[in-house]
mmCIF file of C-alpha atoms and ligand atoms in Angstrom:
data_model
loop_
_atom_site.group_PDB
_atom_site.id
_atom_site.type_symbol
_atom_site.label_atom_id
_atom_site.label_comp_id
_atom_site.label_asym_id
_atom_site.label_seq_id
_atom_site.Cartn_x
_atom_site.Cartn_y
_atom_site.Cartn_z
ATOM 1 C CA UNK A 1 -164.122 117.212 -89.861
ATOM 2 C CA UNK A 2 -165.818 117.364 -86.197
ATOM 3 C CA UNK A 3 -168.829 118.454 -86.784
ATOM 4 C CA UNK A 4 -169.776 117.691 -83.148
ATOM 5 C CA UNK A 5 -167.520 120.723 -82.128
ATOM 6 C CA UNK A 6 -169.295 123.750 -80.911
ATOM 7 C CA UNK A 7 -168.077 126.526 -81.614
ATOM 8 C CA UNK A 8 -169.282 130.629 -80.329
ATOM 9 C CA UNK A 9 -170.128 132.419 -83.363
ATOM 10 C CA UNK A 10 -171.021 135.598 -81.039
ATOM 11 C CA UNK A 11 -169.432 138.635 -82.072
ATOM 12 C CA UNK A 12 -168.343 137.512 -85.571
ATOM 13 C CA UNK A 13 -171.339 140.022 -87.333
ATOM 14 C CA UNK A 14 -173.058 136.875 -87.805
ATOM 15 C CA UNK A 15 -176.422 137.538 -89.202
ATOM 16 C CA UNK A 16 -177.384 134.385 -87.662
ATOM 17 C CA UNK A 17 -176.306 134.134 -84.152
ATOM 18 C CA UNK A 18 -175.427 137.915 -83.411
ATOM 19 C CA UNK A 19 -178.431 139.369 -85.180
ATOM 20 C CA UNK A 20 -180.668 136.631 -82.640
ATOM 21 C CA UNK A 21 -178.712 137.811 -79.582
ATOM 22 C CA UNK A 22 -179.656 141.876 -80.278
ATOM 23 C CA UNK A 23 -183.298 140.361 -80.975
ATOM 24 C CA UNK A 24 -183.770 137.589 -78.468
ATOM 25 C CA UNK A 25 -180.548 137.726 -76.040
ATOM 26 C CA UNK A 26 -177.931 134.908 -75.709
ATOM 27 C CA UNK A 27 -179.954 132.957 -73.810
ATOM 28 C CA UNK A 28 -181.784 131.631 -76.891
ATOM 29 C CA UNK A 29 -180.305 128.908 -78.837
ATOM 30 C CA UNK A 30 -180.897 130.122 -82.361
ATOM 31 C CA UNK A 31 -181.805 127.653 -85.106
ATOM 32 C CA UNK A 32 -183.072 129.936 -87.606
ATOM 33 C CA UNK A 33 -181.189 131.678 -90.646
ATOM 34 C CA UNK A 34 -179.812 129.041 -93.036
ATOM 35 C CA UNK A 35 -175.913 128.863 -92.562
ATOM 36 C CA UNK A 36 -174.505 125.937 -90.758
ATOM 37 C CA UNK A 37 -172.606 126.383 -87.183
ATOM 38 C CA UNK A 38 -169.710 123.890 -88.753
ATOM 39 C CA UNK A 39 -166.051 125.176 -89.860
ATOM 40 C CA UNK A 40 -165.624 124.998 -94.028
ATOM 41 C CA UNK A 41 -163.642 122.178 -95.023
ATOM 42 C CA UNK A 42 -159.663 122.765 -94.812
ATOM 43 C CA UNK A 43 -159.025 123.301 -98.181
ATOM 44 C CA UNK A 44 -161.332 126.446 -97.944
ATOM 45 C CA UNK A 45 -159.760 127.938 -95.290
ATOM 46 C CA UNK A 46 -156.131 127.302 -96.580
ATOM 47 C CA UNK A 47 -157.738 129.075 -99.720
ATOM 48 C CA UNK A 48 -158.923 132.297 -97.798
ATOM 49 C CA UNK A 49 -155.520 132.390 -95.750
ATOM 50 C CA UNK A 50 -153.262 132.405 -98.819
ATOM 51 C CA UNK A 51 -155.261 135.469 -100.009
ATOM 52 C CA UNK A 52 -155.052 137.223 -96.827
ATOM 53 C CA UNK A 53 -151.433 136.621 -96.310
ATOM 54 C CA UNK A 54 -150.904 138.010 -100.007
ATOM 55 C CA UNK A 55 -152.401 141.241 -98.573
ATOM 56 C CA UNK A 56 -153.225 142.741 -101.981
ATOM 57 C CA UNK A 57 -157.015 142.764 -102.326
ATOM 58 C CA UNK A 58 -157.310 144.251 -105.441
ATOM 59 C CA UNK A 59 -160.284 143.918 -108.496
ATOM 60 C CA UNK A 60 -160.675 140.048 -109.033
ATOM 61 C CA UNK A 61 -161.323 138.059 -112.675
ATOM 62 C CA UNK A 62 -162.434 134.921 -113.079
ATOM 63 C CA UNK A 63 -159.687 132.681 -114.524
ATOM 64 C CA UNK A 64 -160.461 129.180 -116.798
ATOM 65 C CA UNK A 65 -160.159 127.063 -113.797
ATOM 66 C CA UNK A 66 -162.843 128.326 -112.170
ATOM 67 C CA UNK A 67 -165.258 127.567 -114.948
ATOM 68 C CA UNK A 68 -163.838 124.172 -115.764
ATOM 69 C CA UNK A 69 -164.377 123.450 -111.806
ATOM 70 C CA UNK A 70 -167.908 124.165 -112.112
ATOM 71 C CA UNK A 71 -168.080 122.065 -115.275
ATOM 72 C CA UNK A 72 -166.591 119.101 -114.044
ATOM 73 C CA UNK A 73 -168.717 119.082 -110.829
ATOM 74 C CA UNK A 74 -171.918 119.499 -112.885
ATOM 75 C CA UNK A 75 -170.726 116.719 -114.786
ATOM 76 C CA UNK A 76 -169.658 114.218 -112.255
ATOM 77 C CA UNK A 77 -172.671 114.809 -109.641
ATOM 78 C CA UNK A 78 -175.245 115.441 -111.895
ATOM 79 C CA UNK A 79 -174.487 114.031 -115.358
ATOM 80 C CA UNK A 80 -174.749 117.439 -116.530
ATOM 81 C CA UNK A 81 -172.569 118.580 -119.165
ATOM 82 C CA UNK A 82 -172.566 122.472 -119.417
ATOM 83 C CA UNK A 83 -170.644 125.003 -121.675
ATOM 84 C CA UNK A 84 -168.430 127.255 -120.173
ATOM 85 C CA UNK A 85 -170.246 129.877 -121.762
ATOM 86 C CA UNK A 86 -173.153 129.013 -119.915
ATOM 87 C CA UNK A 87 -171.898 130.036 -116.328
ATOM 88 C CA UNK A 88 -173.089 133.800 -115.172
ATOM 89 C CA UNK A 89 -171.403 135.038 -112.152
ATOM 90 C CA UNK A 90 -174.043 136.787 -109.833
ATOM 91 C CA UNK A 91 -172.873 137.457 -106.312
ATOM 92 C CA UNK A 92 -176.146 136.318 -104.707
ATOM 93 C CA UNK A 93 -178.595 134.178 -106.147
ATOM 94 C CA UNK A 94 -181.211 136.851 -104.622
ATOM 95 C CA UNK A 95 -179.857 139.563 -106.722
ATOM 96 C CA UNK A 96 -180.040 137.615 -109.995
ATOM 97 C CA UNK A 97 -183.427 136.461 -109.356
ATOM 98 C CA UNK A 98 -184.435 140.035 -109.076
ATOM 99 C CA UNK A 99 -182.684 141.529 -111.934
ATOM 100 C CA UNK A 100 -184.181 138.246 -114.085
ATOM 101 C CA UNK A 101 -187.368 139.421 -112.830
ATOM 102 C CA UNK A 102 -186.670 143.039 -113.974
ATOM 103 C CA UNK A 103 -185.119 142.163 -117.411
ATOM 104 C CA UNK A 104 -187.511 139.386 -118.504
ATOM 105 C CA UNK A 105 -190.867 140.881 -117.317
ATOM 106 C CA UNK A 106 -192.913 143.950 -117.070
ATOM 107 C CA UNK A 107 -194.806 145.593 -114.317
ATOM 108 C CA UNK A 108 -198.308 143.697 -113.609
ATOM 109 C CA UNK A 109 -197.006 140.436 -115.113
ATOM 110 C CA UNK A 110 -197.733 137.480 -113.068
ATOM 111 C CA UNK A 111 -194.999 135.235 -111.595
ATOM 112 C CA UNK A 112 -195.967 131.766 -110.119
ATOM 113 C CA UNK A 113 -194.225 131.010 -106.753
ATOM 114 C CA UNK A 114 -195.349 127.725 -104.985
ATOM 115 C CA UNK A 115 -196.224 127.998 -101.029
ATOM 116 C CA UNK A 116 -194.959 127.329 -98.568
ATOM 117 C CA UNK A 117 -191.450 128.722 -99.928
ATOM 118 C CA UNK A 118 -188.669 130.722 -99.061
ATOM 119 C CA UNK A 119 -189.977 134.201 -98.483
ATOM 120 C CA UNK A 120 -187.374 136.234 -100.759
ATOM 121 C CA UNK A 121 -188.398 134.392 -103.857
ATOM 122 C CA UNK A 122 -191.926 135.710 -103.196
ATOM 123 C CA UNK A 123 -190.901 139.107 -101.850
ATOM 124 C CA UNK A 124 -188.999 139.814 -105.062
ATOM 125 C CA UNK A 125 -192.116 139.443 -107.092
ATOM 126 C CA UNK A 126 -193.697 141.437 -105.171
ATOM 127 C CA UNK A 127 -191.141 143.925 -104.674
ATOM 128 C CA UNK A 128 -190.508 144.417 -108.232
ATOM 129 C CA UNK A 129 -194.412 145.371 -108.830
ATOM 130 C CA UNK A 130 -195.267 141.946 -110.376
ATOM 131 C CA UNK A 131 -198.043 139.990 -109.733
ATOM 132 C CA UNK A 132 -197.636 137.149 -107.499
ATOM 133 C CA UNK A 133 -199.710 134.097 -108.158
ATOM 134 C CA UNK A 134 -199.486 131.610 -105.361
ATOM 135 C CA UNK A 135 -199.297 127.859 -106.255
ATOM 136 C CA UNK A 136 -199.856 125.695 -103.071
ATOM 137 C CA UNK A 137 -198.281 122.743 -102.735
ATOM 138 C CA UNK A 138 -199.977 119.689 -101.556
ATOM 139 C CA UNK A 139 -199.568 117.753 -98.200
ATOM 140 C CA UNK A 140 -200.767 114.446 -98.534
ATOM 141 C CA UNK A 141 -199.987 111.687 -95.818
ATOM 142 C CA UNK A 142 -197.186 113.930 -94.579
ATOM 143 C CA UNK A 143 -195.631 114.504 -97.894
ATOM 144 C CA UNK A 144 -195.615 117.794 -100.163
ATOM 145 C CA UNK A 145 -196.717 117.206 -103.919
ATOM 146 C CA UNK A 146 -196.863 119.602 -106.585
ATOM 147 C CA UNK A 147 -200.247 120.900 -107.696
ATOM 148 C CA UNK A 148 -200.168 121.826 -111.530
ATOM 149 C CA UNK A 149 -203.971 120.921 -111.667
ATOM 150 C CA UNK A 150 -204.772 124.131 -109.189
ATOM 151 C CA UNK A 151 -202.387 126.337 -111.132
ATOM 152 C CA UNK A 152 -204.085 125.243 -114.766
ATOM 153 C CA UNK A 153 -207.064 126.868 -113.536
ATOM 154 C CA UNK A 154 -205.238 130.136 -112.625
ATOM 155 C CA UNK A 155 -203.482 130.636 -115.888
ATOM 156 C CA UNK A 156 -203.850 133.643 -117.528
ATOM 157 C CA UNK A 157 -201.707 135.477 -120.609
ATOM 158 C CA UNK A 158 -200.323 137.737 -117.946
ATOM 159 C CA UNK A 159 -198.415 135.133 -116.275
ATOM 160 C CA UNK A 160 -194.686 134.679 -117.894
ATOM 161 C CA UNK A 161 -192.582 133.245 -115.396
ATOM 162 C CA UNK A 162 -192.169 129.776 -112.861
ATOM 163 C CA UNK A 163 -190.176 130.138 -110.368
ATOM 164 C CA UNK A 164 -189.064 126.878 -108.659
ATOM 165 C CA UNK A 165 -187.035 125.958 -105.646
ATOM 166 C CA UNK A 166 -185.325 122.994 -106.159
ATOM 167 C CA UNK A 167 -184.389 121.029 -103.408
ATOM 168 C CA UNK A 168 -187.440 122.964 -101.539
ATOM 169 C CA UNK A 169 -187.136 125.231 -98.922
ATOM 170 C CA UNK A 170 -188.755 124.573 -96.239
ATOM 171 C CA UNK A 171 -190.424 121.446 -96.994
ATOM 172 C CA UNK A 172 -187.291 119.515 -97.857
ATOM 173 C CA UNK A 173 -188.529 117.807 -101.331
ATOM 174 C CA UNK A 174 -186.029 116.744 -103.477
ATOM 175 C CA UNK A 175 -188.188 116.846 -107.007
ATOM 176 C CA UNK A 176 -188.023 113.870 -108.957
ATOM 177 C CA UNK A 177 -187.991 113.354 -112.641
ATOM 178 C CA UNK A 178 -191.578 112.651 -113.166
ATOM 179 C CA UNK A 179 -192.274 115.587 -111.561
ATOM 180 C CA UNK A 180 -189.907 117.583 -113.021
ATOM 181 C CA UNK A 181 -191.109 116.197 -116.267
ATOM 182 C CA UNK A 182 -194.463 117.186 -115.611
ATOM 183 C CA UNK A 183 -193.627 120.745 -114.588
ATOM 184 C CA UNK A 184 -191.334 121.247 -117.649
ATOM 185 C CA UNK A 185 -194.220 120.232 -119.880
ATOM 186 C CA UNK A 186 -196.712 122.564 -118.077
ATOM 187 C CA UNK A 187 -193.929 125.296 -118.526
ATOM 188 C CA UNK A 188 -193.618 124.838 -122.021
ATOM 189 C CA UNK A 189 -197.195 124.585 -122.651
ATOM 190 C CA UNK A 190 -198.027 127.916 -121.125
ATOM 191 C CA UNK A 191 -194.657 129.651 -122.688
ATOM 192 C CA UNK A 192 -193.212 130.379 -119.197
ATOM 193 C CA UNK A 193 -189.421 131.227 -118.298
ATOM 194 C CA UNK A 194 -188.309 129.201 -115.422
ATOM 195 C CA UNK A 195 -185.961 130.263 -112.524
ATOM 196 C CA UNK A 196 -184.875 127.551 -110.754
ATOM 197 C CA UNK A 197 -183.189 127.843 -107.601
ATOM 198 C CA UNK A 198 -181.249 125.223 -106.702
ATOM 199 C CA UNK A 199 -178.735 126.325 -103.962
ATOM 200 C CA UNK A 200 -179.619 123.208 -102.105
ATOM 201 C CA UNK A 201 -178.940 120.758 -104.347
ATOM 202 C CA UNK A 202 -175.746 119.390 -102.856
ATOM 203 C CA UNK A 203 -177.484 118.306 -99.529
ATOM 204 C CA UNK A 204 -179.390 115.225 -100.474
ATOM 205 C CA UNK A 205 -179.983 112.345 -98.301
ATOM 206 C CA UNK A 206 -179.566 108.259 -99.418
ATOM 207 C CA UNK A 207 -181.905 107.231 -102.076
ATOM 208 C CA UNK A 208 -182.656 110.799 -103.660
ATOM 209 C CA UNK A 209 -181.356 112.614 -106.298
ATOM 210 C CA UNK A 210 -181.167 115.858 -107.338
ATOM 211 C CA UNK A 211 -181.712 116.761 -111.318
ATOM 212 C CA UNK A 212 -180.934 120.269 -112.545
ATOM 213 C CA UNK A 213 -184.136 121.498 -114.299
ATOM 214 C CA UNK A 214 -182.272 122.395 -117.624
ATOM 215 C CA UNK A 215 -181.681 118.900 -117.909
ATOM 216 C CA UNK A 216 -185.061 117.526 -117.984
ATOM 217 C CA UNK A 217 -185.086 117.939 -122.057
ATOM 218 C CA UNK A 218 -183.973 120.349 -124.577
ATOM 219 C CA UNK A 219 -186.842 122.160 -124.921
ATOM 220 C CA UNK A 220 -187.075 123.309 -121.492
ATOM 221 C CA UNK A 221 -183.117 123.970 -121.058
ATOM 222 C CA UNK A 222 -183.877 126.699 -123.996
ATOM 223 C CA UNK A 223 -186.524 128.427 -121.426
ATOM 224 C CA UNK A 224 -184.613 127.837 -118.090
ATOM 225 C CA UNK A 225 -182.380 129.603 -116.164
ATOM 226 C CA UNK A 226 -180.486 127.678 -112.999
ATOM 227 C CA UNK A 227 -179.105 129.087 -110.050
ATOM 228 C CA UNK A 228 -176.476 127.299 -108.032
ATOM 229 C CA UNK A 229 -173.964 128.149 -105.488
ATOM 230 C CA UNK A 230 -171.009 126.764 -103.394
ATOM 231 C CA UNK A 231 -172.804 128.762 -100.073
ATOM 232 C CA UNK A 232 -174.957 126.422 -98.829
ATOM 233 C CA UNK A 233 -172.965 122.790 -99.515
ATOM 234 C CA UNK A 234 -169.312 124.466 -97.945
ATOM 235 C CA UNK A 235 -170.860 126.993 -95.593
ATOM 236 C CA UNK A 236 -169.682 130.143 -97.154
ATOM 237 C CA UNK A 237 -172.647 132.588 -97.903
ATOM 238 C CA UNK A 238 -170.787 135.398 -96.319
ATOM 239 C CA UNK A 239 -168.261 135.252 -99.629
ATOM 240 C CA UNK A 240 -171.117 136.311 -101.724
ATOM 241 C CA UNK A 241 -170.794 134.054 -104.994
ATOM 242 C CA UNK A 242 -173.228 131.830 -107.235
ATOM 243 C CA UNK A 243 -173.334 130.974 -110.636
ATOM 244 C CA UNK A 244 -176.308 131.443 -113.092
ATOM 245 C CA UNK A 245 -176.520 128.606 -115.684
ATOM 246 C CA UNK A 246 -178.186 129.848 -118.574
ATOM 247 C CA UNK A 247 -177.894 127.747 -121.807
ATOM 248 C CA UNK A 248 -179.990 129.894 -124.274
ATOM 249 C CA UNK A 249 -177.597 132.615 -125.288
ATOM 250 C CA UNK A 250 -180.490 135.194 -126.206
ATOM 251 C CA UNK A 251 -181.942 134.852 -122.219
ATOM 252 C CA UNK A 252 -177.822 134.910 -121.443
ATOM 253 C CA UNK A 253 -177.030 138.038 -122.873
ATOM 254 C CA UNK A 254 -179.728 140.307 -121.782
ATOM 255 C CA UNK A 255 -179.118 138.650 -118.114
ATOM 256 C CA UNK A 256 -175.388 139.834 -118.568
ATOM 257 C CA UNK A 257 -176.717 143.161 -119.652
ATOM 258 C CA UNK A 258 -178.890 143.558 -116.880
ATOM 259 C CA UNK A 259 -175.857 142.735 -114.171
ATOM 260 C CA UNK A 260 -173.473 145.199 -116.428
ATOM 261 C CA UNK A 261 -176.319 147.883 -116.098
ATOM 262 C CA UNK A 262 -176.056 148.034 -112.144
ATOM 263 C CA UNK A 263 -172.506 147.637 -111.771
ATOM 264 C CA UNK A 264 -171.909 144.251 -111.409
ATOM 265 C CA UNK A 265 -168.480 143.462 -112.816
ATOM 266 C CA UNK A 266 -166.038 141.501 -110.769
ATOM 267 C CA UNK A 267 -166.286 138.530 -108.076
ATOM 268 C CA UNK A 268 -164.943 138.713 -104.486
ATOM 269 C CA UNK A 269 -161.190 138.394 -104.196
ATOM 270 C CA UNK A 270 -161.908 135.118 -101.925
ATOM 271 C CA UNK A 271 -164.682 133.342 -104.329
ATOM 272 C CA UNK A 272 -162.507 132.151 -106.765
ATOM 273 C CA UNK A 273 -160.187 130.157 -104.846
ATOM 274 C CA UNK A 274 -162.830 129.154 -102.896
ATOM 275 C CA UNK A 275 -164.765 127.727 -105.344
ATOM 276 C CA UNK A 276 -161.941 126.152 -107.206
ATOM 277 C CA UNK A 277 -160.692 124.601 -103.761
ATOM 278 C CA UNK A 278 -164.563 123.357 -103.277
ATOM 279 C CA UNK A 279 -165.258 121.933 -106.229
ATOM 280 C CA UNK A 280 -161.591 120.350 -106.556
ATOM 281 C CA UNK A 281 -160.825 118.964 -102.531
ATOM 282 C CA UNK A 282 -164.032 119.440 -100.692
ATOM 283 C CA UNK A 283 -166.274 116.180 -102.174
ATOM 284 C CA UNK A 284 -165.317 113.757 -99.561
ATOM 285 C CA UNK A 285 -166.134 116.504 -96.776
ATOM 286 C CA UNK A 286 -169.380 116.999 -98.388
ATOM 287 C CA UNK A 287 -170.117 113.192 -98.335
ATOM 288 C CA UNK A 288 -169.403 113.171 -94.031
ATOM 289 C CA UNK A 289 -171.600 116.481 -94.034
ATOM 290 C CA UNK A 290 -174.337 115.027 -95.941
ATOM 291 C CA UNK A 291 -174.129 111.584 -93.442
ATOM 292 C CA UNK A 292 -173.791 113.568 -90.185
ATOM 293 C CA UNK A 293 -176.886 115.990 -91.375
ATOM 294 C CA UNK A 294 -178.936 112.745 -91.666
ATOM 295 C CA UNK A 295 -178.272 111.355 -88.492
ATOM 296 C CA UNK A 296 -179.027 114.920 -87.080
ATOM 297 C CA UNK A 297 -182.244 114.107 -88.643
ATOM 298 C CA UNK A 298 -182.881 110.840 -87.531
ATOM 299 C CA UNK A 299 -181.910 111.835 -84.042
ATOM 300 C CA UNK A 300 -184.341 114.899 -84.276
ATOM 301 C CA UNK A 301 -186.960 112.757 -85.680
ATOM 302 C CA UNK A 302 -186.779 110.392 -82.951
ATOM 303 C CA UNK A 303 -186.870 112.562 -80.405
ATOM 304 C CA UNK A 304 -190.233 113.923 -81.601
ATOM 305 C CA UNK A 305 -191.538 110.651 -82.046
ATOM 306 C CA UNK A 306 -190.781 109.675 -78.404
ATOM 307 C CA UNK A 307 -191.183 112.811 -76.124
ATOM 308 C CA UNK A 308 -193.124 115.539 -78.273
ATOM 309 C CA UNK A 309 -195.208 113.607 -80.623
ATOM 310 C CA UNK A 310 -197.386 116.723 -80.974
ATOM 311 C CA UNK A 311 -194.794 118.211 -83.135
ATOM 312 C CA UNK A 312 -194.779 116.155 -86.452
ATOM 313 C CA UNK A 313 -191.618 116.298 -88.753
ATOM 314 C CA UNK A 314 -192.313 116.550 -92.299
ATOM 315 C CA UNK A 315 -189.840 114.000 -93.667
ATOM 316 C CA UNK A 316 -187.226 115.946 -95.815
ATOM 317 C CA UNK A 317 -185.473 114.184 -98.426
ATOM 318 C CA UNK A 318 -182.484 116.904 -98.795
ATOM 319 C CA UNK A 319 -181.738 120.203 -97.290
ATOM 320 C CA UNK A 320 -180.605 120.879 -93.576
ATOM 321 C CA UNK A 321 -183.834 122.139 -92.823
ATOM 322 C CA UNK A 322 -186.589 120.800 -90.718
ATOM 323 C CA UNK A 323 -190.221 121.729 -91.604
ATOM 324 C CA UNK A 324 -192.447 120.676 -88.540
ATOM 325 C CA UNK A 325 -196.397 120.458 -88.182
ATOM 326 C CA UNK A 326 -197.180 121.915 -84.895
ATOM 327 C CA UNK A 327 -200.880 122.378 -85.632
ATOM 328 C CA UNK A 328 -201.760 120.028 -82.710
ATOM 329 C CA UNK A 329 -200.603 122.482 -80.138
ATOM 330 C CA UNK A 330 -203.456 124.484 -81.483
ATOM 331 C CA UNK A 331 -201.661 127.785 -80.965
ATOM 332 C CA UNK A 332 -201.791 130.943 -83.303
ATOM 333 C CA UNK A 333 -198.750 132.094 -84.883
ATOM 334 C CA UNK A 334 -197.905 134.743 -81.983
ATOM 335 C CA UNK A 335 -198.052 131.869 -79.414
ATOM 336 C CA UNK A 336 -196.321 129.444 -81.358
ATOM 337 C CA UNK A 337 -193.588 132.439 -81.358
ATOM 338 C CA UNK A 338 -194.260 132.851 -77.628
ATOM 339 C CA UNK A 339 -193.867 129.460 -76.934
ATOM 340 C CA UNK A 340 -190.411 128.400 -78.662
ATOM 341 C CA UNK A 341 -188.655 131.840 -78.602
ATOM 342 C CA UNK A 342 -189.563 133.173 -75.003
ATOM 343 C CA UNK A 343 -190.170 130.058 -73.136
ATOM 344 C CA UNK A 344 -188.377 126.884 -74.588
ATOM 345 C CA UNK A 345 -185.680 129.996 -75.362
ATOM 346 C CA UNK A 346 -185.236 127.973 -78.829
ATOM 347 C CA UNK A 347 -185.354 129.794 -81.921
ATOM 348 C CA UNK A 348 -187.123 128.765 -84.867
ATOM 349 C CA UNK A 349 -188.616 130.474 -87.875
ATOM 350 C CA UNK A 350 -192.666 130.419 -87.740
ATOM 351 C CA UNK A 351 -194.292 128.918 -90.700
ATOM 352 C CA UNK A 352 -196.354 131.992 -91.421
ATOM 353 C CA UNK A 353 -192.775 133.520 -92.598
ATOM 354 C CA UNK A 354 -193.036 130.848 -95.845
ATOM 355 C CA UNK A 355 -196.822 131.841 -96.743
ATOM 356 C CA UNK A 356 -200.258 131.767 -95.252
ATOM 357 C CA UNK A 357 -200.116 127.782 -96.007
ATOM 358 C CA UNK A 358 -196.975 127.616 -93.602
ATOM 359 C CA UNK A 359 -198.847 128.754 -90.885
ATOM 360 C CA UNK A 360 -199.123 126.114 -87.817
ATOM 361 C CA UNK A 361 -195.624 124.617 -88.970
ATOM 362 C CA UNK A 362 -192.111 125.699 -87.924
ATOM 363 C CA UNK A 363 -188.635 125.781 -89.567
ATOM 364 C CA UNK A 364 -186.015 124.022 -87.318
ATOM 365 C CA UNK A 365 -182.202 124.397 -88.913
ATOM 366 C CA UNK A 366 -180.401 121.007 -88.297
ATOM 367 C CA UNK A 367 -177.132 122.062 -89.283
ATOM 368 C CA UNK A 368 -175.741 122.352 -85.907
ATOM 369 C CA UNK A 369 -173.744 120.244 -83.650
ATOM 370 C CA UNK A 370 -176.150 117.410 -82.063
ATOM 371 C CA UNK A 371 -175.344 118.610 -78.259
ATOM 372 C CA UNK A 372 -176.956 121.661 -79.273
ATOM 373 C CA UNK A 373 -180.064 119.943 -81.346
ATOM 374 C CA UNK A 374 -180.532 117.832 -77.892
ATOM 375 C CA UNK A 375 -180.212 121.291 -75.771
ATOM 376 C CA UNK A 376 -183.078 122.583 -78.250
ATOM 377 C CA UNK A 377 -185.324 119.699 -78.006
ATOM 378 C CA UNK A 378 -184.825 119.312 -74.320
ATOM 379 C CA UNK A 379 -185.981 122.887 -73.631
ATOM 380 C CA UNK A 380 -189.232 122.497 -76.095
ATOM 381 C CA UNK A 381 -189.967 119.199 -74.737
ATOM 382 C CA UNK A 382 -190.223 120.611 -70.957
ATOM 383 C CA UNK A 383 -192.270 123.442 -72.252
ATOM 384 C CA UNK A 384 -194.493 121.721 -74.552
ATOM 385 C CA UNK A 385 -195.401 118.686 -71.979
ATOM 386 C CA UNK A 386 -196.250 121.570 -69.351
ATOM 387 C CA UNK A 387 -199.189 122.674 -71.402
ATOM 388 C CA UNK A 388 -202.274 120.938 -72.130
HETATM 389 C C1 PLP B 401 -183.819 128.586 -101.666
HETATM 390 C C2 PLP B 401 -182.818 129.760 -101.528
HETATM 391 N N1 PLP B 401 -182.292 130.381 -102.161
HETATM 392 C C3 PLP B 401 -181.340 131.342 -101.946
HETATM 393 C C4 PLP B 401 -180.674 131.632 -100.869
HETATM 394 C C5 PLP B 401 -179.803 132.667 -100.674
HETATM 395 O O1 PLP B 401 -179.037 132.482 -101.360
HETATM 396 P P1 PLP B 401 -178.067 133.762 -101.989
HETATM 397 O O2 PLP B 401 -177.148 134.016 -100.491
HETATM 398 O O3 PLP B 401 -177.347 133.417 -102.964
HETATM 399 O O4 PLP B 401 -179.050 135.106 -102.657
HETATM 400 C C6 PLP B 401 -181.322 130.646 -99.754
HETATM 401 C C7 PLP B 401 -180.787 130.855 -98.466
HETATM 402 O O5 PLP B 401 -181.244 130.340 -97.322
HETATM 403 C C8 PLP B 401 -182.338 129.860 -99.981
HETATM 404 O O6 PLP B 401 -182.844 128.908 -99.163
#
């Protein structure tokens, strides 16, 4: 595992590099879309090679090992014992969330999403004609906190669902037990169904611990849907596989019906062996990845402090995403985009993508070889230090 190796990803139909090249040109170093510039672990590559060598790519089913691999992983890493039946396959978490919104709420119902936040969560509420109830996180002494007091004031009987992102994209918060308990009490009190999007659960730095939301207590378990997948941790979003964990039988059956209605039956042929190998043989690789990402974070943070103090990192506790406060530059969103992309030639996500309260921030994807990060930071330093 050589995370320092720079691998050319152009001309691979990459939604990160090829799309950015079309939009901005190849001279922009792109740190936007959330996948990693690292090769997947060897056992995963071999699993895919074996399927390819067999040469018949027919319809695929899930076998027992697929489910037991997930059960074992959740038990070992999170001390979370789940039953096989609780696991429901969906190609993508995004698809699952949209179907859940459709099945469990009706048009005009309110759905709570925290802000700033991963745009597709907010968009799936709006695109399904539900009422978006935005709950702003509070930024206090450089740390984002939940803000249930503000939310309490907004509550009305039309609000039916809470969409949680845990760990949180883009702020990198790894919600701790007390916070999740408080949230669970809130959701029980207001009779809310909870979707907990836990796709970033495996990238968590030392000293922090991810807790699956359903594990908080038995009562919340019965009204929670946990969305997880191997895609972020092992860098395989291209195989389209996610697991939706639903302990409550009635909710689960209704969700399964909704999958059936839109014709989702069989998984991608690569996804079954890839998941088995990822959970069965790649935990050590994941530990090394977490260490490398942490070192990238330290490198990034020290560089900013030393050379570009007007950019202030919000210290993440997990995820490979850096949420950076650039309000000191005193620029509007267009000017921020112009500065980073056109002038510095570094592709980032501007904060307004994550909601109104993201304005004045940028998100940088740190899952790239350190030399790329250095190049990006050198370019940014050069441009920022030349403005007043
Ligand atoms: C919070 C969050 N949820 C979901 C996804 C995407 O998951 P999927 O590809 O399974 O829809 C991402 C990808 O960046 C994400 O950050």
